Short mmCIF file of C-alpha atoms and ligand atoms in Angstrom, two decimals:
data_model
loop_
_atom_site.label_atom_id
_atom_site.label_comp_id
_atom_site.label_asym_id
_atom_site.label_seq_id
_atom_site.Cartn_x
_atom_site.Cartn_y
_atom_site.Cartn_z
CA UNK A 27 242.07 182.75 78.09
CA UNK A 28 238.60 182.63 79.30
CA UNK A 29 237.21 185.77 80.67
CA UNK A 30 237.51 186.30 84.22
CA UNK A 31 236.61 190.06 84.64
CA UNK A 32 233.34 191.34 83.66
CA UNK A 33 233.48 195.18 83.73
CA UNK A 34 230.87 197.83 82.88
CA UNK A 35 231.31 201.23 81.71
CA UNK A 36 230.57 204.42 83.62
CA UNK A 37 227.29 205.05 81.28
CA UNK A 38 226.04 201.45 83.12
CA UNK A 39 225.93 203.04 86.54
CA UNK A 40 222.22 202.44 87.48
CA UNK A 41 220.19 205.90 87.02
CA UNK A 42 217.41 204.22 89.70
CA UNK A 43 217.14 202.58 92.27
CA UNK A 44 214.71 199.38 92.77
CA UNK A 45 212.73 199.39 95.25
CA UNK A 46 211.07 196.18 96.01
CA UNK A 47 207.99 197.67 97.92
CA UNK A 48 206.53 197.76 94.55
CA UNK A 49 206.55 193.86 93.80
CA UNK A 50 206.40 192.74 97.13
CA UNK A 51 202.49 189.98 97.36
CA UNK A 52 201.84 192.08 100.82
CA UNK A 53 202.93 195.33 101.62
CA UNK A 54 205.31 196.12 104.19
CA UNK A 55 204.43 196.03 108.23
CA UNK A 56 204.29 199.73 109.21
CA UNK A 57 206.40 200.65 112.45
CA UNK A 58 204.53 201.15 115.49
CA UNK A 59 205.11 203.57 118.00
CA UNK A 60 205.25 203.55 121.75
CA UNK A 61 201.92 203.55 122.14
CA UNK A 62 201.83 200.53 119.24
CA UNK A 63 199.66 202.42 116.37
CA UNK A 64 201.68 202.70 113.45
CA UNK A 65 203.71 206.11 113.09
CA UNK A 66 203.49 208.44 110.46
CA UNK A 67 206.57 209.86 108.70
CA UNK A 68 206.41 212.84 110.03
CA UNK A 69 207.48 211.17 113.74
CA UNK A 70 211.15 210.95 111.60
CA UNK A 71 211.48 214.26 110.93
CA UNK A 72 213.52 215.01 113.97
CA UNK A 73 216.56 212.68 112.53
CA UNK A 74 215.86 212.27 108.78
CA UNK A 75 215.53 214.95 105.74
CA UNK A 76 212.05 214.65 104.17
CA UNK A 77 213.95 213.09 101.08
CA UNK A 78 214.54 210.04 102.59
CA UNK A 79 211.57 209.54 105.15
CA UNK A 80 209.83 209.89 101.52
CA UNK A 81 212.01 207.09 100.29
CA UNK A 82 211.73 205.04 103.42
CA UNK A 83 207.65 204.76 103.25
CA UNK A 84 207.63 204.63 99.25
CA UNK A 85 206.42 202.39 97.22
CA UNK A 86 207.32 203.34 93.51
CA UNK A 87 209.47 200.30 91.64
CA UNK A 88 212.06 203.42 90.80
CA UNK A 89 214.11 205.93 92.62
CA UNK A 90 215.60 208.56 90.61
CA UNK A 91 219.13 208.43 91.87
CA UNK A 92 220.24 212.20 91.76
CA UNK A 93 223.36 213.38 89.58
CA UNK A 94 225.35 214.35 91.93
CA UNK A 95 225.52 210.79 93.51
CA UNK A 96 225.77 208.86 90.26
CA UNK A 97 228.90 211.29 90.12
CA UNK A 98 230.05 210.32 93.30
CA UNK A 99 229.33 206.65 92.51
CA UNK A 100 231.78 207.29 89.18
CA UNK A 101 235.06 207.10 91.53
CA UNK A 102 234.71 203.33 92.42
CA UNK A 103 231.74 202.27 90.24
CA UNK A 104 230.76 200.05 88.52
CA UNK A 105 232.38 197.42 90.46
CA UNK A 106 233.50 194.43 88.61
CA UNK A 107 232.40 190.86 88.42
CA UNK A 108 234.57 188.29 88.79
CA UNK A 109 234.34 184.31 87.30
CA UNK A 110 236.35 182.13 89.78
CA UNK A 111 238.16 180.07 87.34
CA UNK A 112 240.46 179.49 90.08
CA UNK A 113 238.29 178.80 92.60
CA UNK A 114 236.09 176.69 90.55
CA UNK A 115 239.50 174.92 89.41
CA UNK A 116 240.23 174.08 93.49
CA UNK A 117 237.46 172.91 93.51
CA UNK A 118 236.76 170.58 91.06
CA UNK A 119 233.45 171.65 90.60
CA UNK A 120 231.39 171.97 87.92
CA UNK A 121 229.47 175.04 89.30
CA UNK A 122 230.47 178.09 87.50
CA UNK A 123 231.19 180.82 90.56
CA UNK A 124 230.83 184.51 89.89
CA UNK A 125 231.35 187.49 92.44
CA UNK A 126 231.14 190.79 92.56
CA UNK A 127 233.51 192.92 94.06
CA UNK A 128 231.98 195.63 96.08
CA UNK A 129 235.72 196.43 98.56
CA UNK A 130 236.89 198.54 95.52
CA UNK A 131 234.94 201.70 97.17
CA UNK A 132 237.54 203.63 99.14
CA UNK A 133 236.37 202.57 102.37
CA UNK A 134 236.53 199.00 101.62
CA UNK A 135 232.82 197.98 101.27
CA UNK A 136 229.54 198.02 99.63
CA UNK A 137 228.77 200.60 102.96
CA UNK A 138 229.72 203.68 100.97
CA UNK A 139 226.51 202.89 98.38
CA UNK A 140 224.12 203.98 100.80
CA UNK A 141 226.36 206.62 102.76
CA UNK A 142 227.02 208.94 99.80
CA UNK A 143 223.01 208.94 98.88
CA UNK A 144 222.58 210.01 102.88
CA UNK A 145 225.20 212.82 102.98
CA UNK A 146 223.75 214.13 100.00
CA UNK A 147 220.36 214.07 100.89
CA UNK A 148 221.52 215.48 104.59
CA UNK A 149 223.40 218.17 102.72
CA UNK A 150 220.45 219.45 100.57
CA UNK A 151 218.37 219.51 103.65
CA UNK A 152 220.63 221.63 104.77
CA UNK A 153 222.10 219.65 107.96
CA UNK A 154 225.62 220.75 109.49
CA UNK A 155 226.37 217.20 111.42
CA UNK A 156 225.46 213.38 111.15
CA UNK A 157 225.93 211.10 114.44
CA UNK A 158 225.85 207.61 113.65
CA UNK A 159 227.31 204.18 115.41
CA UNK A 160 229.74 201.68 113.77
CA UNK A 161 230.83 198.30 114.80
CA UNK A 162 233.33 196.72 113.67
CA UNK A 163 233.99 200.15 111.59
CA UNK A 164 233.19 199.87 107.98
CA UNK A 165 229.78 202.17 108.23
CA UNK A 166 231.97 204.31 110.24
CA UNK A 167 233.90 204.65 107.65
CA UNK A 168 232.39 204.95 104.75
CA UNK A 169 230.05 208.13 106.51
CA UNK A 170 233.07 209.59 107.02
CA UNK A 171 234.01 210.20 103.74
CA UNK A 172 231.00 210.49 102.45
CA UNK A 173 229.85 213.73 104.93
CA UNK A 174 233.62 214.52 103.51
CA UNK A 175 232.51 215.23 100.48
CA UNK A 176 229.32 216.88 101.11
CA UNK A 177 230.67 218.98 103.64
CA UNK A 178 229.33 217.41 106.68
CA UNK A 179 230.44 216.76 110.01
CA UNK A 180 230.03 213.40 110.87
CA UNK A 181 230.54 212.06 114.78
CA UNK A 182 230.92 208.22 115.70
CA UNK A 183 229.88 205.99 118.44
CA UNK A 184 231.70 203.10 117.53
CA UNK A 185 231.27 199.46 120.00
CA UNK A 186 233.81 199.77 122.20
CA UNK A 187 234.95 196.16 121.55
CA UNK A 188 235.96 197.49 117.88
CA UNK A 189 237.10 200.66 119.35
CA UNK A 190 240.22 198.90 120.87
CA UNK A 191 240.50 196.30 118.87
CA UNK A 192 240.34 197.63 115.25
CA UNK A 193 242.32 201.24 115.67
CA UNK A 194 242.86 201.62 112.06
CA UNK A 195 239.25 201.47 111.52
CA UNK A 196 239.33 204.42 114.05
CA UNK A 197 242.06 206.66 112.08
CA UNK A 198 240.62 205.76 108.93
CA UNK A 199 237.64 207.66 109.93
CA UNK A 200 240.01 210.44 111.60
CA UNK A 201 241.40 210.65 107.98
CA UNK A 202 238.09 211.32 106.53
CA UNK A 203 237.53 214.19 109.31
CA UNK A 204 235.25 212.32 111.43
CA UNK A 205 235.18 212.12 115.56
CA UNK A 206 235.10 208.97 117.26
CA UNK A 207 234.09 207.37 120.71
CA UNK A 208 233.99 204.86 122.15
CA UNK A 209 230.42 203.26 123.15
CA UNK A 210 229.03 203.32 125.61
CA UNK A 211 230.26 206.99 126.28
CA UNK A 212 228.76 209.17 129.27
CA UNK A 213 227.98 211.49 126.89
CA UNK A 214 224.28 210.27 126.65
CA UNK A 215 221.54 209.26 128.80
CA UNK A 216 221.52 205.99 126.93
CA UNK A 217 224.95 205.66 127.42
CA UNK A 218 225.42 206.55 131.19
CA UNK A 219 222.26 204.28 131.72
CA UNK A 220 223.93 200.82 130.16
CA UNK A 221 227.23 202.15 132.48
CA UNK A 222 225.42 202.48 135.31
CA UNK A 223 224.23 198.57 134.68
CA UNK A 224 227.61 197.61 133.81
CA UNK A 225 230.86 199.76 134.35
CA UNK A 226 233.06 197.77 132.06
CA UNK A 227 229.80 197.10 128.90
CA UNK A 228 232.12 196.59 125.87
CA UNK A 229 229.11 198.05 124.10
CA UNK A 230 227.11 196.79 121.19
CA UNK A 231 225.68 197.88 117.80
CA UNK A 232 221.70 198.54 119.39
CA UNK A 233 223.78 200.39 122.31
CA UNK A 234 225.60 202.71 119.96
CA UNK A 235 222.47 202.95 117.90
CA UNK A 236 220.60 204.59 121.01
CA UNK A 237 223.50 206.95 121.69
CA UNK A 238 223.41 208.53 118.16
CA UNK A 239 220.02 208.55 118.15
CA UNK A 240 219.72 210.51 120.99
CA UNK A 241 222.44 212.83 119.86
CA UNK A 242 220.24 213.31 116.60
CA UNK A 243 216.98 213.55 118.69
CA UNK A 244 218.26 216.28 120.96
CA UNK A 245 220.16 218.85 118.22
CA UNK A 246 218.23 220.53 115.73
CA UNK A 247 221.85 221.08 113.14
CA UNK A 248 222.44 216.80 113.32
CA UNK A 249 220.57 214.07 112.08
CA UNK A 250 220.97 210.16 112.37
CA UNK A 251 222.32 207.75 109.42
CA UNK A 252 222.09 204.34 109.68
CA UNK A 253 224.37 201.97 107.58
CA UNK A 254 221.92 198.83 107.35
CA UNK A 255 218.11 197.83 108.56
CA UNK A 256 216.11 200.65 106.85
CA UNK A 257 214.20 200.51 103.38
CA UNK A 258 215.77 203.37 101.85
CA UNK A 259 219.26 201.78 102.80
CA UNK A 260 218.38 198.71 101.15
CA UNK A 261 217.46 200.33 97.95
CA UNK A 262 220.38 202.42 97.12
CA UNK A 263 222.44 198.87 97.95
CA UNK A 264 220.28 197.90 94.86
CA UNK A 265 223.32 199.46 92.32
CA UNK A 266 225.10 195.50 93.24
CA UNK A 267 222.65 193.82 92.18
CA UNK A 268 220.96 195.72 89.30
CA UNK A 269 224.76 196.46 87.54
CA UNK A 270 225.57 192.21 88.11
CA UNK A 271 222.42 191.66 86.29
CA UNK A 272 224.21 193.63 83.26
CA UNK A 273 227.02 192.22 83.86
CA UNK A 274 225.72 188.19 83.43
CA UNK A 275 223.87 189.50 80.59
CA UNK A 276 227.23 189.98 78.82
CA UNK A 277 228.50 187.06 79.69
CA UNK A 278 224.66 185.11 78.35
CA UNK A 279 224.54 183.64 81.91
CA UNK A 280 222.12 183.69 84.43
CA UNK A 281 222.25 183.20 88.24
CA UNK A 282 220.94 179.79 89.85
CA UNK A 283 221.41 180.79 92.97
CA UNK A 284 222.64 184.19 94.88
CA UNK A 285 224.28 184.67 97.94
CA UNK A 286 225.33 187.59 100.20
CA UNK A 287 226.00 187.79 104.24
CA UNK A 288 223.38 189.29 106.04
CA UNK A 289 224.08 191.57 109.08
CA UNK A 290 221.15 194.31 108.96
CA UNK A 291 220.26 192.86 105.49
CA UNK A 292 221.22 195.70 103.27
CA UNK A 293 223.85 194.07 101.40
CA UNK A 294 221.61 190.85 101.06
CA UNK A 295 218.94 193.39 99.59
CA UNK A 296 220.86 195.68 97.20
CA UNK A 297 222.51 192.14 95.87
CA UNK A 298 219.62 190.05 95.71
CA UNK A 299 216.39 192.24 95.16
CA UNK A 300 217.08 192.84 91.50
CA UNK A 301 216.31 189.34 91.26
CA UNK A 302 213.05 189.34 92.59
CA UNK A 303 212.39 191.99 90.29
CA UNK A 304 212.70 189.45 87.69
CA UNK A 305 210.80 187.07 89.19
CA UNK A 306 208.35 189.35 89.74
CA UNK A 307 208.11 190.83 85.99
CA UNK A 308 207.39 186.88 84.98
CA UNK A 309 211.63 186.60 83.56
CA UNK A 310 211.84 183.06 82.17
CA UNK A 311 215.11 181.67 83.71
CA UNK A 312 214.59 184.23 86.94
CA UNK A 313 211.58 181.66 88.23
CA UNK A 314 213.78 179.31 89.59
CA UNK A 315 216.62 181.55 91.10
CA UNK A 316 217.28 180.99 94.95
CA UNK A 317 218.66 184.16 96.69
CA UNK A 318 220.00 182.52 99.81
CA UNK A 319 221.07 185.42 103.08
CA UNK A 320 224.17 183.90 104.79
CA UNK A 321 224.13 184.74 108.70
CA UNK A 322 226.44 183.51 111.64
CA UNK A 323 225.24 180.59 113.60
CA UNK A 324 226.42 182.79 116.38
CA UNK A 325 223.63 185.61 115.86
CA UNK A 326 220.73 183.39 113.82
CA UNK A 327 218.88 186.36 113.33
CA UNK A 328 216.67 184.66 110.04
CA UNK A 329 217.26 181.12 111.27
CA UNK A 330 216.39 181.63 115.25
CA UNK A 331 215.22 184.41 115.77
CA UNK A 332 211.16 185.45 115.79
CA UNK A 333 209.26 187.63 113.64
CA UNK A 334 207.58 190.01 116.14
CA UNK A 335 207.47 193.78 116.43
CA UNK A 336 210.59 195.03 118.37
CA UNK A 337 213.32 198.10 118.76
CA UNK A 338 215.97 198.60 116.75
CA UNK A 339 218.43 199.63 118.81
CA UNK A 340 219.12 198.25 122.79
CA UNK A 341 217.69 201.12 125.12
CA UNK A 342 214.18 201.16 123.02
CA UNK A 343 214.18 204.69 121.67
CA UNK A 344 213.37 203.84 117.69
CA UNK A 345 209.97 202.89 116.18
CA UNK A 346 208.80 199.37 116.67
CA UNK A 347 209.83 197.17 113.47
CA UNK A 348 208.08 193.80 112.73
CA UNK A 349 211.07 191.79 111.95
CA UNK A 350 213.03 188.94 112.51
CA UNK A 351 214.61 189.56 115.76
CA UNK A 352 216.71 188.01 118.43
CA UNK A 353 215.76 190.85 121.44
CA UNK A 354 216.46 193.99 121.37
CA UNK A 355 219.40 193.32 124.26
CA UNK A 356 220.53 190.33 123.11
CA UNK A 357 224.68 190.63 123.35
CA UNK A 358 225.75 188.55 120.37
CA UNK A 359 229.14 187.18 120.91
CA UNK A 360 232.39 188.98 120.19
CA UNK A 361 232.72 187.18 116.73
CA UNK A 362 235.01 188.27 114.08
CA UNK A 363 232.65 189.46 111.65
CA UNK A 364 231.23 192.89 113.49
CA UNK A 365 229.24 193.69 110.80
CA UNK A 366 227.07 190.72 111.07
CA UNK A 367 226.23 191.33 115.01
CA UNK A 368 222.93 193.12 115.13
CA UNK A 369 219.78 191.65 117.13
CA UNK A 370 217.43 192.49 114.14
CA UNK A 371 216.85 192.61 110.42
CA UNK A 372 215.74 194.89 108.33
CA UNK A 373 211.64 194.78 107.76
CA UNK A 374 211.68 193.84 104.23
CA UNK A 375 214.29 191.04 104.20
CA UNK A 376 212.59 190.05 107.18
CA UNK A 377 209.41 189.79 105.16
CA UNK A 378 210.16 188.38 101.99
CA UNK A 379 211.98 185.57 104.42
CA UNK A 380 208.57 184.97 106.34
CA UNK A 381 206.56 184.95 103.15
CA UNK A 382 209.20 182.27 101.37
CA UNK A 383 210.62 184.09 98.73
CA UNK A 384 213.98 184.13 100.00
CA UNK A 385 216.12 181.77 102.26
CA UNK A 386 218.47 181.85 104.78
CA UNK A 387 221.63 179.91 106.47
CA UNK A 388 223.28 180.16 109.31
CA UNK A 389 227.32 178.93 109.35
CA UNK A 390 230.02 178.82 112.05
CA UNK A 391 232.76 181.29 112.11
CA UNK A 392 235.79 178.65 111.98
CA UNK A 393 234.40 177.48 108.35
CA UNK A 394 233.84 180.92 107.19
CA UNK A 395 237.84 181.68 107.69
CA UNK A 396 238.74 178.23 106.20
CA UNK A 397 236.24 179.69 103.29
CA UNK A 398 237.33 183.11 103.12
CA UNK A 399 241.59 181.50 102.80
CA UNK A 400 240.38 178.72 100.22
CA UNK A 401 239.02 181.85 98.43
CA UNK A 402 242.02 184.35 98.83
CA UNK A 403 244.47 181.62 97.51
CA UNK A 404 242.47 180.82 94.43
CA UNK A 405 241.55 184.69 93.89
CA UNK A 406 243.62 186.61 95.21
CA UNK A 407 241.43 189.13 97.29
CA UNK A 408 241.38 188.55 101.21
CA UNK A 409 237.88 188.99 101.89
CA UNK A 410 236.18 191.00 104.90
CA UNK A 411 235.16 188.24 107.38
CA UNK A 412 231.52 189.43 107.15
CA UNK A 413 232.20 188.17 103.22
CA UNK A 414 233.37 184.85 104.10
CA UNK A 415 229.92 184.02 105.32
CA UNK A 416 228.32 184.52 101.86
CA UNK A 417 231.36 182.29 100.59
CA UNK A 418 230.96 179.85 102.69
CA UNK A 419 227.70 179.14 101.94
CA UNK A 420 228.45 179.66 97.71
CA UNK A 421 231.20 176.72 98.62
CA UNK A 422 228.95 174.44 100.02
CA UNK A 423 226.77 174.76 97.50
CA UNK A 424 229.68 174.29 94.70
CA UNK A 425 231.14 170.99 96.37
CA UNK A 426 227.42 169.77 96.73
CA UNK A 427 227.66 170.08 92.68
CA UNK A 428 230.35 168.58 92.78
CA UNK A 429 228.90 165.12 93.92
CA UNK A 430 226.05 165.78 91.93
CA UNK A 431 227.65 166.86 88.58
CA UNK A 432 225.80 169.69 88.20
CA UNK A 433 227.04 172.95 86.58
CA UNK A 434 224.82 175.65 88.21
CA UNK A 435 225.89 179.49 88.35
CA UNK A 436 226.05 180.61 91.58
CA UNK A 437 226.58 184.49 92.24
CA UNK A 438 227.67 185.81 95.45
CA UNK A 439 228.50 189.14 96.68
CA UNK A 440 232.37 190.04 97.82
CA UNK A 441 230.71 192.66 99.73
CA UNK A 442 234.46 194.48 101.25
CA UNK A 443 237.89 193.41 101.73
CA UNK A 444 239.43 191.94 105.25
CA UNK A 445 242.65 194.38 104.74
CA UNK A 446 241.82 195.95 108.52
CA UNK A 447 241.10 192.24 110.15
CA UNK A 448 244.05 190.73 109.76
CA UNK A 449 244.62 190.21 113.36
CA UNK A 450 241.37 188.09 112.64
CA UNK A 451 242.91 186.10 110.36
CA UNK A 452 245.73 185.72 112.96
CA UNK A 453 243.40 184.05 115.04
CA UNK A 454 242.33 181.99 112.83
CA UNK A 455 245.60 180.81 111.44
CA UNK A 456 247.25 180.51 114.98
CA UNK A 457 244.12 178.04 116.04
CA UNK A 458 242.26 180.27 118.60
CA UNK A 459 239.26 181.34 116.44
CA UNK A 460 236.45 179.45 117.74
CA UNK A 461 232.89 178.29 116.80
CA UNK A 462 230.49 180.23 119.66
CA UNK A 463 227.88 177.14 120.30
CA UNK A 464 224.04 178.97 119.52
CA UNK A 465 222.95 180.80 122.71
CA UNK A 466 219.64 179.24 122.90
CA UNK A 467 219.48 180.16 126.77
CA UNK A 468 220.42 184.19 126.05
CA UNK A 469 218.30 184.06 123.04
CA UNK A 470 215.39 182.89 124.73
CA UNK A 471 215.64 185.47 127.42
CA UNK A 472 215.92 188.12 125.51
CA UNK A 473 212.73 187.20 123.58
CA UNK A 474 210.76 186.85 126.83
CA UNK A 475 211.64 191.08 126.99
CA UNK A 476 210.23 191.67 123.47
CA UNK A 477 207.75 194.47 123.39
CA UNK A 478 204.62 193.57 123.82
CA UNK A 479 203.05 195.02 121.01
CA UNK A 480 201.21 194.55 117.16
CA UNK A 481 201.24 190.43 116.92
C1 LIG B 23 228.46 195.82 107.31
C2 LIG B 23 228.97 194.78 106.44
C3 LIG B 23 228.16 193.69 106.07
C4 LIG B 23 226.75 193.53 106.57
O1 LIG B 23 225.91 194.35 105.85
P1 LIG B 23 224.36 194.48 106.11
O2 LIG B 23 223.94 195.31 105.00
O3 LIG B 23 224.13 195.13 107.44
O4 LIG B 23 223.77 193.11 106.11
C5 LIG B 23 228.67 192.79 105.18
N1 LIG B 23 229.93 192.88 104.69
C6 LIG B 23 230.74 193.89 105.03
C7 LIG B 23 232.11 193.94 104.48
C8 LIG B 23 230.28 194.87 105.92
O5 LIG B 23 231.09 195.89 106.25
#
């Protein structure tokens, strides 16, 4: 039998995390304020403990990762990498295809990496609630059990699209002790203000963003965690990518190319920056790696979008982030993968894609399905349709191989399971998923209402 599961043991859970500040050719944009001069990190303070504002501007290679989360990390870590024999097999190609297989965590996706480092860090600080926004509910999700743990009360604005559509997503985070509502709520200024606008808004990620924000902003006992976007999020995602590198070193292989979906870009980051840490240290057979960011066609952030400083979130309340950006109001369309519909991208994806190290493609959400079924036949594991994007692009790579006989290793990220979007895959199956065509038209207006600021 040739080995198909490539499994670590607990003593391999990282003990840093990489931060790719540190090897970066030019050093990260800073965010601008209002007034477009950059902002120190003591403008944060009213939403984030000092521990990670301190991570978020830092720009040491390693990040101790405290005990107390490497214990935490012991109940689903490390996750295991997979060799698609079967897949490969389908096929017929000669590309060897490895994943890893981040929807082991109890909430179902890589998510919880980053959300157990922020409750923690909240919790030393000494802060009683989080608010945060979810989309299609994963982030949600895995806050919820993480402020669980560390004894934090944790309070969702989730899109309201999601909100009625995805209800387990919604008791799943009741489960975990968290409250939930539906965005936009009246609750907030932001909120009332997109209502006022439009009475039936089935919200977005930047609105619910703006309404958790403001909750954070305006209560001295709650801060704001964000699931995606930020630096210090995209460095405790760096456990994927730094354990897979132990894990191909068992298995003598390397990575030709990498792959992972990219929403905010965290899970891109955490899977592919260990790579570029190779690169960087002069690694032999990392030179030639390609770490390749798979993104909807429906909300081209990478592809489309420009690389200009804008908000993060719809009403304009965060710090101004040079990034690659669609407009901060931008509505992406109601496509299956929530996790993948945010205007923006986080500032250091968004750099290392402007500079050339990395690379991006966008692909359609019918082939994504047909990707993510190919893949739960030959594998077993019905992937989260945020997944299928990164598979979908690892396919097309391994039937290119195919006509051109060459037996590359290609890596991609399983970042969660699809178990709560079935009724997804019911669309799919029953014919009525379709392929949004790119909204040049709402792109373009939206970028005519970028800030005018920094470029
Ligand atoms: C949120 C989510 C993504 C997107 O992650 P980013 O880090 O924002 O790019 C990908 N896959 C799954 C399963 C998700 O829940």
């Amino acid at each position: 039998m040739p080995q198909t599961k490539i499994l670590l043991d607990e003593s391999d859970i990282p003990t840093h995390w990489y931060n790719v500040v540190a090897d970066m050719p030019n050093k990260p944009a800073p965010p601008l304020g209002p007034d477009g001069k950059p902002i120190g990190p003591e403008a944060l303070t009213a939403i984030f403990p000092m521990a990670l504002i301190e991570q978020e501007v830092s720009a040491e290679r390693w990040i101790p990762i405290p005990e107390p989360v490497r214990e935490a990390y012991r109940m689903y870590r490390p996750s295991p990498l997979f060799r698609a024999h079967k897949l490969e097999a389908a096929l017929g190609t000669p590309a060897k295809i490895y994943y890893k297989y981040e929807g082991v965590s109890p909430a179902g996706s890589h998510k919880v990496n980053t959300s157990i480092a922020q409750a923690y860090y909240n919790a030393q600080a000494g802060i009683k609630r989080l608010a945060t926004e979810t989309g299609a509910g994963q982030w949600g999700c895995s806050l919820a059990l993480a402020g669980q743990m560390f004894g934090i009360d944790v309070r969702v604005y989730m899109v309201k699209v999601s909100y009625n559509q995805k209800p387990y997503r919604r008791s799943m985070m009741q489960t975990w002790g968290a409250e939930v509502f539906a965005s936009p709520t009246p609750n907030t200024v932001s909120g009332r203000k997109i209502l006022e606008l439009d009475p039936e808004s089935n919200g977005s990620l930047g609105i619910a963003i703006s309404e958790a924000v403001e909750e954070a902003a305006n209560r001295p006992d709650t801060n704001y965690a964000l699931g995606s976007v930020l630096n210090h999020v995209c460095h405790h995602q760096t456990v994927i990518g730094l354990e897979a590198k132990k894990q191909f070193e068992k298995v003598g292989e390397y990575p030709d190319m990498v792959f992972a979906c990219c929403g905010g870009g965290s899970n891109f980051a955490g899977t592919a920056f260990p790579f570029l840490a190779d690169k960087a240290a002069g690694v032999a057979k990392a030179q030639n790696t390609r770490l390749i960011a798979a993104e909807p066609t429906s909300c081209p952030t990478l592809t489309k979008g420009h690389y200009a400083y804008d908000f993060g979130d719809a009403v304009g309340l965060t710090p101004l982030m040079l990034m690659y950006t669609l407009g901060h109001d931008f509505m992406p369309p109601g496509i299956h993968a929530g996790g993948l519909r945010y205007h923006g991208d986080s500032p250091l994806v968004s750099q290392l894609y402007h500079e050339k190290l990395i690379e991006a493609v966008a692909v359609p959400q019918v082939a994504t399905f047909e990707a993510g079924v190919a893949f739960a036949r030959a594998e077993g594991i019905i992937p989260a349709p945020e997944s299928c994007h990164a598979i979908r692009a690892c396919l097309d790579e391994a039937l290119r191989c195919k006509e051109t006989g060459e037996p590359k290793v290609l890596f991609f990220n399983l970042s969660g399971h699809g178990h709560f979007d079935m009724s997804s895959y019911d669309r799919y199956f029953s014919g009525q998923l379709e392929d949004y065509a790119y909204p040049e038209h709402e792109i373009e207006a939206a970028l005519h209402r970028l800030p005018k600021v920094g470029t």
